Amino acid sequence: MTDGEVRTRWDEAFCSAVVSGLSRPQKSIPCCWLYDERGSELFEAITRLHDYYPTRAEAEILWRHARDIADFCGEGAVLLEYGAGAGVKAEILIEALRAPRVYAPIDIEAGVLGRTARRIGGRFPGLDVQPILADFTRDFDAPELPQGPRAAFFPGSTIGNLNRREAIAFLSRMRRHVQNGKAVIGVDLKKDRRILLDAYDDGEGVTAAFNLNLLARINRELDGGFPLSRFAHEARWNEADSAVEMHLVSLDSREVAVAGRLFPFKAGDSIHTESSRKYELAMFEAMTDEAGWRLARAWRDRGDRFAVFGLEALV
Ligand code: AVI
């Protein structure tokens, strides 16, 4: 097999993320690779778990404060949703908005985007639905959209999966897209460590399966040789980053082949697969400030576990 043939056998972006990540002293793989078809199914299952409170807490806020959040967005709003997925949370907000003009779901998956656009269009017949196919973690320009007060919607505490630099870049891009508009962002709050760790290492083992699925994906797609039963899921609290981290810990010393290379592991070595940052209001405010936003509103769930923040562009 020639070099050219070797390269086309594997998805280049996935291969290079894994190979470079496994070559570092602290092995790490960006969390976006957790979401193949099975990974997305497992994540959906996580959102229904008792231990994983963020989805429920955010839904409670959206239901309870829908009218107030909708008023914050303004009448005749043009709503852009980042990483829209099925648009389930946007539906709660759209329902409460006064005469919304446009819903623009942004997603990297064309199939998901099309289904969401059709579903929301069918559900709200007067609404102009303008899907945008884009990776919201990278820079892109918003297309021409009808006039109206713009509001960015980013639920799910996905902002927690970005590091500070990425989050500021993302918030700045969002500000550019909405011009002098607003943003509504779901953020998981810092809290008791036990509650946080249980949310990322649930009693039913679904999060463990979600994390370990990454190794199964590497085995399948990159000719990997990870013995799945010899790696364990672990959730760790990192105080310096104010984040719950997911790791895959090697139970023994071994070498693992991936994409034609060998990667050494000592017993206890781990692959860091995700950070989920947990914010305090002041921390989040400092970050939004740097990105040109003023934190104007904070809606919290009754358990004070999660917040939906309303931001106004600084002019
Ligand atoms: C998608 N994201 C906001 C989830 C989180 O909580 O960081 C992903 C997740 N990882 C483990 N459980 C859920």
mmCIF file of N, CA, C and O in Angstrom, residues 75-156:
data_model
loop_
_atom_site.group_PDB
_atom_site.id
_atom_site.type_symbol
_atom_site.label_atom_id
_atom_site.label_comp_id
_atom_site.label_asym_id
_atom_site.label_seq_id
_atom_site.Cartn_x
_atom_site.Cartn_y
_atom_site.Cartn_z
ATOM 1 N N GLU A 75 -39.764 41.966 20.616
ATOM 2 C CA GLU A 75 -40.841 41.634 19.672
ATOM 3 C C GLU A 75 -40.283 41.547 18.246
ATOM 4 O O GLU A 75 -39.404 42.318 17.876
ATOM 5 N N GLY A 76 -40.777 40.609 17.483
ATOM 6 C CA GLY A 76 -40.338 40.459 16.085
ATOM 7 C C GLY A 76 -38.901 39.960 15.979
ATOM 8 O O GLY A 76 -38.186 40.295 15.030
ATOM 9 N N ALA A 77 -38.498 39.135 16.942
ATOM 10 C CA ALA A 77 -37.088 38.728 17.027
ATOM 11 C C ALA A 77 -36.656 37.821 15.866
ATOM 12 O O ALA A 77 -37.434 37.048 15.317
ATOM 13 N N VAL A 78 -35.367 37.947 15.538
ATOM 14 C CA VAL A 78 -34.677 37.039 14.616
ATOM 15 C C VAL A 78 -33.789 36.190 15.523
ATOM 16 O O VAL A 78 -32.811 36.680 16.079
ATOM 17 N N LEU A 79 -34.187 34.918 15.698
ATOM 18 C CA LEU A 79 -33.510 34.060 16.684
ATOM 19 C C LEU A 79 -32.515 33.129 15.993
ATOM 20 O O LEU A 79 -32.892 32.325 15.139
ATOM 21 N N LEU A 80 -31.246 33.232 16.377
ATOM 22 C CA LEU A 80 -30.219 32.330 15.835
ATOM 23 C C LEU A 80 -29.866 31.330 16.927
ATOM 24 O O LEU A 80 -29.502 31.742 18.037
ATOM 25 N N GLU A 81 -29.975 30.041 16.621
ATOM 26 C CA GLU A 81 -29.625 29.042 17.638
ATOM 27 C C GLU A 81 -28.354 28.297 17.229
ATOM 28 O O GLU A 81 -28.281 27.703 16.148
ATOM 29 N N TYR A 82 -27.368 28.319 18.114
ATOM 30 C CA TYR A 82 -26.054 27.720 17.818
ATOM 31 C C TYR A 82 -26.032 26.261 18.256
ATOM 32 O O TYR A 82 -26.330 25.950 19.411
ATOM 33 N N GLY A 83 -25.656 25.358 17.325
ATOM 34 C CA GLY A 83 -25.656 23.929 17.635
ATOM 35 C C GLY A 83 -27.057 23.461 17.942
ATOM 36 O O GLY A 83 -27.315 22.820 18.961
ATOM 37 N N ALA A 84 -27.975 23.774 17.031
ATOM 38 C CA ALA A 84 -29.415 23.643 17.316
ATOM 39 C C ALA A 84 -29.869 22.210 17.604
ATOM 40 O O ALA A 84 -30.797 22.012 18.384
ATOM 41 N N GLY A 85 -29.251 21.216 16.982
ATOM 42 C CA GLY A 85 -29.733 19.839 17.139
ATOM 43 C C GLY A 85 -31.199 19.766 16.768
ATOM 44 O O GLY A 85 -31.622 20.301 15.741
ATOM 45 N N ALA A 86 -32.000 19.140 17.630
ATOM 46 C CA ALA A 86 -33.431 18.978 17.325
ATOM 47 C C ALA A 86 -34.248 20.238 17.615
ATOM 48 O O ALA A 86 -35.445 20.284 17.322
ATOM 49 N N GLY A 87 -33.631 21.245 18.204
ATOM 50 C CA GLY A 87 -34.330 22.521 18.445
ATOM 51 C C GLY A 87 -35.411 22.435 19.505
ATOM 52 O O GLY A 87 -36.334 23.249 19.528
ATOM 53 N N VAL A 88 -35.283 21.454 20.412
ATOM 54 C CA VAL A 88 -36.341 21.225 21.406
ATOM 55 C C VAL A 88 -36.465 22.406 22.370
ATOM 56 O O VAL A 88 -37.571 22.834 22.714
ATOM 57 N N LYS A 89 -35.319 22.944 22.795
ATOM 58 C CA LYS A 89 -35.371 24.065 23.747
ATOM 59 C C LYS A 89 -35.789 25.348 23.050
ATOM 60 O O LYS A 89 -36.505 26.177 23.631
ATOM 61 N N ALA A 90 -35.389 25.505 21.787
ATOM 62 C CA ALA A 90 -35.790 26.705 21.046
ATOM 63 C C ALA A 90 -37.305 26.754 20.912
ATOM 64 O O ALA A 90 -37.916 27.825 20.940
ATOM 65 N N GLU A 91 -37.896 25.568 20.794
ATOM 66 C CA GLU A 91 -39.343 25.487 20.635
ATOM 67 C C GLU A 91 -40.054 26.148 21.826
ATOM 68 O O GLU A 91 -41.050 26.861 21.636
ATOM 69 N N ILE A 92 -39.525 25.940 23.023
ATOM 70 C CA ILE A 92 -40.130 26.539 24.223
ATOM 71 C C ILE A 92 -40.053 28.063 24.114
ATOM 72 O O ILE A 92 -41.018 28.769 24.391
ATOM 73 N N LEU A 93 -38.902 28.548 23.655
ATOM 74 C CA LEU A 93 -38.700 29.996 23.564
ATOM 75 C C LEU A 93 -39.546 30.599 22.438
ATOM 76 O O LEU A 93 -40.209 31.632 22.624
ATOM 77 N N ILE A 94 -39.560 29.937 21.276
ATOM 78 C CA ILE A 94 -40.325 30.465 20.128
ATOM 79 C C ILE A 94 -41.805 30.584 20.494
ATOM 80 O O ILE A 94 -42.470 31.563 20.172
ATOM 81 N N GLU A 95 -42.284 29.576 21.185
ATOM 82 C CA GLU A 95 -43.686 29.558 21.622
ATOM 83 C C GLU A 95 -44.030 30.825 22.420
ATOM 84 O O GLU A 95 -45.124 31.372 22.310
ATOM 85 N N ALA A 96 -43.040 31.296 23.217
ATOM 86 C CA ALA A 96 -43.289 32.453 24.095
ATOM 87 C C ALA A 96 -42.986 33.795 23.412
ATOM 88 O O ALA A 96 -43.441 34.836 23.884
ATOM 89 N N LEU A 97 -42.203 33.773 22.328
ATOM 90 C CA LEU A 97 -41.808 35.039 21.678
ATOM 91 C C LEU A 97 -43.012 35.757 21.092
ATOM 92 O O LEU A 97 -43.952 35.113 20.604
ATOM 93 N N ARG A 98 -42.976 37.099 21.107
ATOM 94 C CA ARG A 98 -44.049 37.878 20.487
ATOM 95 C C ARG A 98 -43.709 38.099 19.023
ATOM 96 O O ARG A 98 -42.678 38.715 18.719
ATOM 97 N N ALA A 99 -44.543 37.555 18.147
ATOM 98 C CA ALA A 99 -44.400 37.703 16.691
ATOM 99 C C ALA A 99 -42.964 37.494 16.196
ATOM 100 O O ALA A 99 -42.399 38.381 15.552
ATOM 101 N N PRO A 100 -42.354 36.334 16.524
ATOM 102 C CA PRO A 100 -40.967 36.125 16.061
ATOM 103 C C PRO A 100 -40.906 36.162 14.540
ATOM 104 O O PRO A 100 -41.816 35.674 13.868
ATOM 105 N N ARG A 101 -39.839 36.776 14.007
ATOM 106 C CA ARG A 101 -39.763 36.918 12.556
ATOM 107 C C ARG A 101 -39.048 35.721 11.915
ATOM 108 O O ARG A 101 -39.516 35.178 10.931
ATOM 109 N N VAL A 102 -37.877 35.369 12.500
ATOM 110 C CA VAL A 102 -37.053 34.316 11.882
ATOM 111 C C VAL A 102 -36.504 33.393 12.959
ATOM 112 O O VAL A 102 -36.145 33.839 14.047
ATOM 113 N N TYR A 103 -36.444 32.095 12.626
ATOM 114 C CA TYR A 103 -35.665 31.149 13.444
ATOM 115 C C TYR A 103 -34.569 30.614 12.530
ATOM 116 O O TYR A 103 -34.853 30.026 11.475
ATOM 117 N N ALA A 104 -33.311 30.843 12.908
ATOM 118 C CA ALA A 104 -32.171 30.381 12.102
ATOM 119 C C ALA A 104 -31.371 29.366 12.915
ATOM 120 O O ALA A 104 -30.481 29.747 13.692
ATOM 121 N N PRO A 105 -31.704 28.063 12.778
ATOM 122 C CA PRO A 105 -30.919 27.046 13.495
ATOM 123 C C PRO A 105 -29.570 26.862 12.797
ATOM 124 O O PRO A 105 -29.510 26.806 11.562
ATOM 125 N N ILE A 106 -28.508 26.772 13.597
ATOM 126 C CA ILE A 106 -27.158 26.574 13.037
ATOM 127 C C ILE A 106 -26.684 25.201 13.499
ATOM 128 O O ILE A 106 -26.670 24.923 14.707
ATOM 129 N N ASP A 107 -26.304 24.353 12.556
ATOM 130 C CA ASP A 107 -25.804 23.027 12.933
ATOM 131 C C ASP A 107 -24.861 22.521 11.851
ATOM 132 O O ASP A 107 -24.981 22.888 10.684
ATOM 133 N N ILE A 108 -23.960 21.647 12.273
ATOM 134 C CA ILE A 108 -22.955 21.104 11.347
ATOM 135 C C ILE A 108 -23.487 19.881 10.589
ATOM 136 O O ILE A 108 -22.954 19.487 9.569
ATOM 137 N N GLU A 109 -24.571 19.268 11.119
ATOM 138 C CA GLU A 109 -25.132 18.052 10.520
ATOM 139 C C GLU A 109 -26.291 18.407 9.604
ATOM 140 O O GLU A 109 -27.368 18.790 10.076
ATOM 141 N N ALA A 110 -26.102 18.241 8.288
ATOM 142 C CA ALA A 110 -27.126 18.652 7.327
ATOM 143 C C ALA A 110 -28.455 17.933 7.558
ATOM 144 O O ALA A 110 -29.524 18.555 7.477
ATOM 145 N N GLY A 111 -28.389 16.624 7.859
ATOM 146 C CA GLY A 111 -29.625 15.846 8.047
ATOM 147 C C GLY A 111 -30.425 16.361 9.237
ATOM 148 O O GLY A 111 -31.638 16.586 9.145
ATOM 149 N N VAL A 112 -29.720 16.551 10.357
ATOM 150 C CA VAL A 112 -30.360 17.042 11.591
ATOM 151 C C VAL A 112 -30.959 18.422 11.333
ATOM 152 O O VAL A 112 -32.101 18.715 11.712
ATOM 153 N N LEU A 113 -30.182 19.270 10.652
ATOM 154 C CA LEU A 113 -30.609 20.649 10.385
ATOM 155 C C LEU A 113 -31.891 20.675 9.549
ATOM 156 O O LEU A 113 -32.845 21.404 9.855
ATOM 157 N N GLY A 114 -31.926 19.843 8.512
ATOM 158 C CA GLY A 114 -33.103 19.789 7.638
ATOM 159 C C GLY A 114 -34.334 19.333 8.407
ATOM 160 O O GLY A 114 -35.417 19.920 8.276
ATOM 161 N N ARG A 115 -34.159 18.289 9.232
ATOM 162 C CA ARG A 115 -35.298 17.765 9.998
ATOM 163 C C ARG A 115 -35.820 18.805 10.983
ATOM 164 O O ARG A 115 -37.021 19.015 11.113
ATOM 165 N N THR A 116 -34.865 19.500 11.649
ATOM 166 C CA THR A 116 -35.268 20.517 12.630
ATOM 167 C C THR A 116 -35.996 21.665 11.933
ATOM 168 O O THR A 116 -37.032 22.138 12.403
ATOM 169 N N ALA A 117 -35.462 22.103 10.794
ATOM 170 C CA ALA A 117 -36.078 23.226 10.066
ATOM 171 C C ALA A 117 -37.508 22.854 9.662
ATOM 172 O O ALA A 117 -38.438 23.649 9.826
ATOM 173 N N ARG A 118 -37.684 21.622 9.171
ATOM 174 C CA ARG A 118 -39.028 21.192 8.741
ATOM 175 C C ARG A 118 -39.984 21.097 9.935
ATOM 176 O O ARG A 118 -41.129 21.529 9.875
ATOM 177 N N ARG A 119 -39.457 20.530 11.024
ATOM 178 C CA ARG A 119 -40.312 20.344 12.205
ATOM 179 C C ARG A 119 -40.762 21.690 12.779
ATOM 180 O O ARG A 119 -41.953 21.915 13.019
ATOM 181 N N ILE A 120 -39.801 22.603 12.947
ATOM 182 C CA ILE A 120 -40.148 23.909 13.549
ATOM 183 C C ILE A 120 -41.029 24.701 12.582
ATOM 184 O O ILE A 120 -41.981 25.371 12.988
ATOM 185 N N GLY A 121 -40.731 24.584 11.290
ATOM 186 C CA GLY A 121 -41.554 25.273 10.283
ATOM 187 C C GLY A 121 -42.999 24.778 10.327
ATOM 188 O O GLY A 121 -43.938 25.562 10.216
ATOM 189 N N GLY A 122 -43.160 23.462 10.509
ATOM 190 C CA GLY A 122 -44.506 22.879 10.578
ATOM 191 C C GLY A 122 -45.230 23.279 11.855
ATOM 192 O O GLY A 122 -46.439 23.486 11.871
ATOM 193 N N ARG A 123 -44.464 23.404 12.914
ATOM 194 C CA ARG A 123 -45.046 23.710 14.223
ATOM 195 C C ARG A 123 -45.470 25.186 14.324
ATOM 196 O O ARG A 123 -46.421 25.516 15.008
ATOM 197 N N PHE A 124 -44.680 26.085 13.661
ATOM 198 C CA PHE A 124 -44.985 27.524 13.715
ATOM 199 C C PHE A 124 -45.131 28.031 12.275
ATOM 200 O O PHE A 124 -44.181 28.598 11.710
ATOM 201 N N PRO A 125 -46.302 27.858 11.671
ATOM 202 C CA PRO A 125 -46.463 28.109 10.228
ATOM 203 C C PRO A 125 -46.097 29.527 9.767
ATOM 204 O O PRO A 125 -45.577 29.689 8.684
ATOM 205 N N GLY A 126 -46.288 30.567 10.598
ATOM 206 C CA GLY A 126 -45.971 31.928 10.135
ATOM 207 C C GLY A 126 -44.494 32.273 10.237
ATOM 208 O O GLY A 126 -44.060 33.338 9.771
ATOM 209 N N LEU A 127 -43.710 31.386 10.830
ATOM 210 C CA LEU A 127 -42.304 31.699 11.122
ATOM 211 C C LEU A 127 -41.425 31.401 9.906
ATOM 212 O O LEU A 127 -41.551 30.354 9.280
ATOM 213 N N ASP A 128 -40.526 32.346 9.614
ATOM 214 C CA ASP A 128 -39.563 32.157 8.527
ATOM 215 C C ASP A 128 -38.377 31.357 9.107
ATOM 216 O O ASP A 128 -37.642 31.873 9.947
ATOM 217 N N VAL A 129 -38.209 30.092 8.680
ATOM 218 C CA VAL A 129 -37.114 29.264 9.210
ATOM 219 C C VAL A 129 -35.978 29.249 8.191
ATOM 220 O O VAL A 129 -36.172 28.852 7.044
ATOM 221 N N GLN A 130 -34.809 29.702 8.616
ATOM 222 C CA GLN A 130 -33.659 29.801 7.700
ATOM 223 C C GLN A 130 -32.477 29.021 8.268
ATOM 224 O O GLN A 130 -31.656 29.579 9.002
ATOM 225 N N PRO A 131 -32.383 27.718 7.945
ATOM 226 C CA PRO A 131 -31.288 26.909 8.492
ATOM 227 C C PRO A 131 -29.923 27.361 7.977
ATOM 228 O O PRO A 131 -29.791 27.762 6.819
ATOM 229 N N ILE A 132 -28.918 27.307 8.851
ATOM 230 C CA ILE A 132 -27.547 27.682 8.470
ATOM 231 C C ILE A 132 -26.645 26.480 8.744
ATOM 232 O O ILE A 132 -26.505 26.054 9.902
ATOM 233 N N LEU A 133 -26.064 25.929 7.686
ATOM 234 C CA LEU A 133 -25.178 24.774 7.826
ATOM 235 C C LEU A 133 -23.775 25.292 8.162
ATOM 236 O O LEU A 133 -23.079 25.841 7.302
ATOM 237 N N ALA A 134 -23.363 25.144 9.409
ATOM 238 C CA ALA A 134 -22.043 25.665 9.811
ATOM 239 C C ALA A 134 -21.600 25.016 11.107
ATOM 240 O O ALA A 134 -22.419 24.544 11.896
ATOM 241 N N ASP A 135 -20.276 24.997 11.307
ATOM 242 C CA ASP A 135 -19.684 24.534 12.554
ATOM 243 C C ASP A 135 -19.543 25.766 13.440
ATOM 244 O O ASP A 135 -18.686 26.624 13.177
ATOM 245 N N PHE A 136 -20.390 25.841 14.481
ATOM 246 C CA PHE A 136 -20.412 27.082 15.266
ATOM 247 C C PHE A 136 -19.128 27.287 16.066
ATOM 248 O O PHE A 136 -18.899 28.362 16.591
ATOM 249 N N THR A 137 -18.286 26.249 16.183
ATOM 250 C CA THR A 137 -17.033 26.418 16.926
ATOM 251 C C THR A 137 -15.969 27.118 16.069
ATOM 252 O O THR A 137 -14.905 27.466 16.557
ATOM 253 N N ARG A 138 -16.261 27.270 14.782
ATOM 254 C CA ARG A 138 -15.314 27.959 13.900
ATOM 255 C C ARG A 138 -15.921 29.253 13.400
ATOM 256 O O ARG A 138 -17.135 29.427 13.425
ATOM 257 N N ASP A 139 -15.043 30.118 12.889
ATOM 258 C CA ASP A 139 -15.521 31.417 12.436
ATOM 259 C C ASP A 139 -16.382 31.269 11.174
ATOM 260 O O ASP A 139 -16.033 30.502 10.288
ATOM 261 N N PHE A 140 -17.495 31.912 11.146
ATOM 262 C CA PHE A 140 -18.318 31.959 9.924
ATOM 263 C C PHE A 140 -19.155 33.230 9.967
ATOM 264 O O PHE A 140 -19.385 33.795 11.040
ATOM 265 N N ASP A 141 -19.585 33.696 8.787
ATOM 266 C CA ASP A 141 -20.418 34.894 8.727
ATOM 267 C C ASP A 141 -21.879 34.482 8.700
ATOM 268 O O ASP A 141 -22.241 33.521 8.019
ATOM 269 N N ALA A 142 -22.698 35.217 9.409
ATOM 270 C CA ALA A 142 -24.147 34.959 9.350
ATOM 271 C C ALA A 142 -24.642 35.464 7.999
ATOM 272 O O ALA A 142 -24.210 36.514 7.532
ATOM 273 N N PRO A 143 -25.539 34.705 7.338
ATOM 274 C CA PRO A 143 -26.055 35.184 6.050
ATOM 275 C C PRO A 143 -26.968 36.380 6.252
ATOM 276 O O PRO A 143 -27.312 36.728 7.388
ATOM 277 N N GLU A 144 -27.353 37.005 5.130
ATOM 278 C CA GLU A 144 -28.345 38.098 5.193
ATOM 279 C C GLU A 144 -29.619 37.543 5.820
ATOM 280 O O GLU A 144 -30.085 36.472 5.430
ATOM 281 N N LEU A 145 -30.161 38.248 6.782
ATOM 282 C CA LEU A 145 -31.414 37.808 7.408
ATOM 283 C C LEU A 145 -32.361 39.003 7.446
ATOM 284 O O LEU A 145 -31.896 40.151 7.479
ATOM 285 N N PRO A 146 -33.677 38.767 7.468
ATOM 286 C CA PRO A 146 -34.618 39.889 7.536
ATOM 287 C C PRO A 146 -34.352 40.774 8.759
ATOM 288 O O PRO A 146 -33.751 40.341 9.740
ATOM 289 N N GLN A 147 -34.810 42.001 8.653
ATOM 290 C CA GLN A 147 -34.652 42.973 9.755
ATOM 291 C C GLN A 147 -35.402 42.509 10.996
ATOM 292 O O GLN A 147 -36.421 41.827 10.885
ATOM 293 N N GLY A 148 -34.920 42.926 12.141
ATOM 294 C CA GLY A 148 -35.586 42.593 13.403
ATOM 295 C C GLY A 148 -34.531 42.513 14.487
ATOM 296 O O GLY A 148 -33.355 42.300 14.175
ATOM 297 N N PRO A 149 -34.933 42.666 15.737
ATOM 298 C CA PRO A 149 -33.951 42.567 16.822
ATOM 299 C C PRO A 149 -33.395 41.143 16.873
ATOM 300 O O PRO A 149 -34.159 40.182 16.962
ATOM 301 N N ARG A 150 -32.096 41.031 16.793
ATOM 302 C CA ARG A 150 -31.509 39.684 16.754
ATOM 303 C C ARG A 150 -31.193 39.168 18.151
ATOM 304 O O ARG A 150 -30.755 39.921 19.026
ATOM 305 N N ALA A 151 -31.400 37.873 18.323
ATOM 306 C CA ALA A 151 -31.045 37.243 19.607
ATOM 307 C C ALA A 151 -30.377 35.903 19.319
ATOM 308 O O ALA A 151 -30.871 35.117 18.502
ATOM 309 N N ALA A 152 -29.229 35.674 19.962
ATOM 310 C CA ALA A 152 -28.527 34.396 19.842
ATOM 311 C C ALA A 152 -28.978 33.506 20.989
ATOM 312 O O ALA A 152 -29.134 33.979 22.120
ATOM 313 N N PHE A 153 -29.178 32.227 20.696
ATOM 314 C CA PHE A 153 -29.626 31.279 21.715
ATOM 315 C C PHE A 153 -28.629 30.128 21.744
ATOM 316 O O PHE A 153 -28.351 29.510 20.711
ATOM 317 N N PHE A 154 -28.068 29.872 22.926
ATOM 318 C CA PHE A 154 -27.054 28.809 23.046
ATOM 319 C C PHE A 154 -27.310 28.044 24.348
ATOM 320 O O PHE A 154 -26.662 28.275 25.371
ATOM 321 N N PRO A 155 -28.291 27.126 24.310
ATOM 322 C CA PRO A 155 -28.640 26.402 25.533
ATOM 323 C C PRO A 155 -27.738 25.182 25.743
ATOM 324 O O PRO A 155 -26.815 24.926 24.952
ATOM 325 N N GLY A 156 -27.991 24.453 26.829
ATOM 326 C CA GLY A 156 -27.351 23.145 27.002
ATOM 327 C C GLY A 156 -26.046 23.155 27.765
ATOM 328 O O GLY A 156 -25.420 22.116 27.923
#
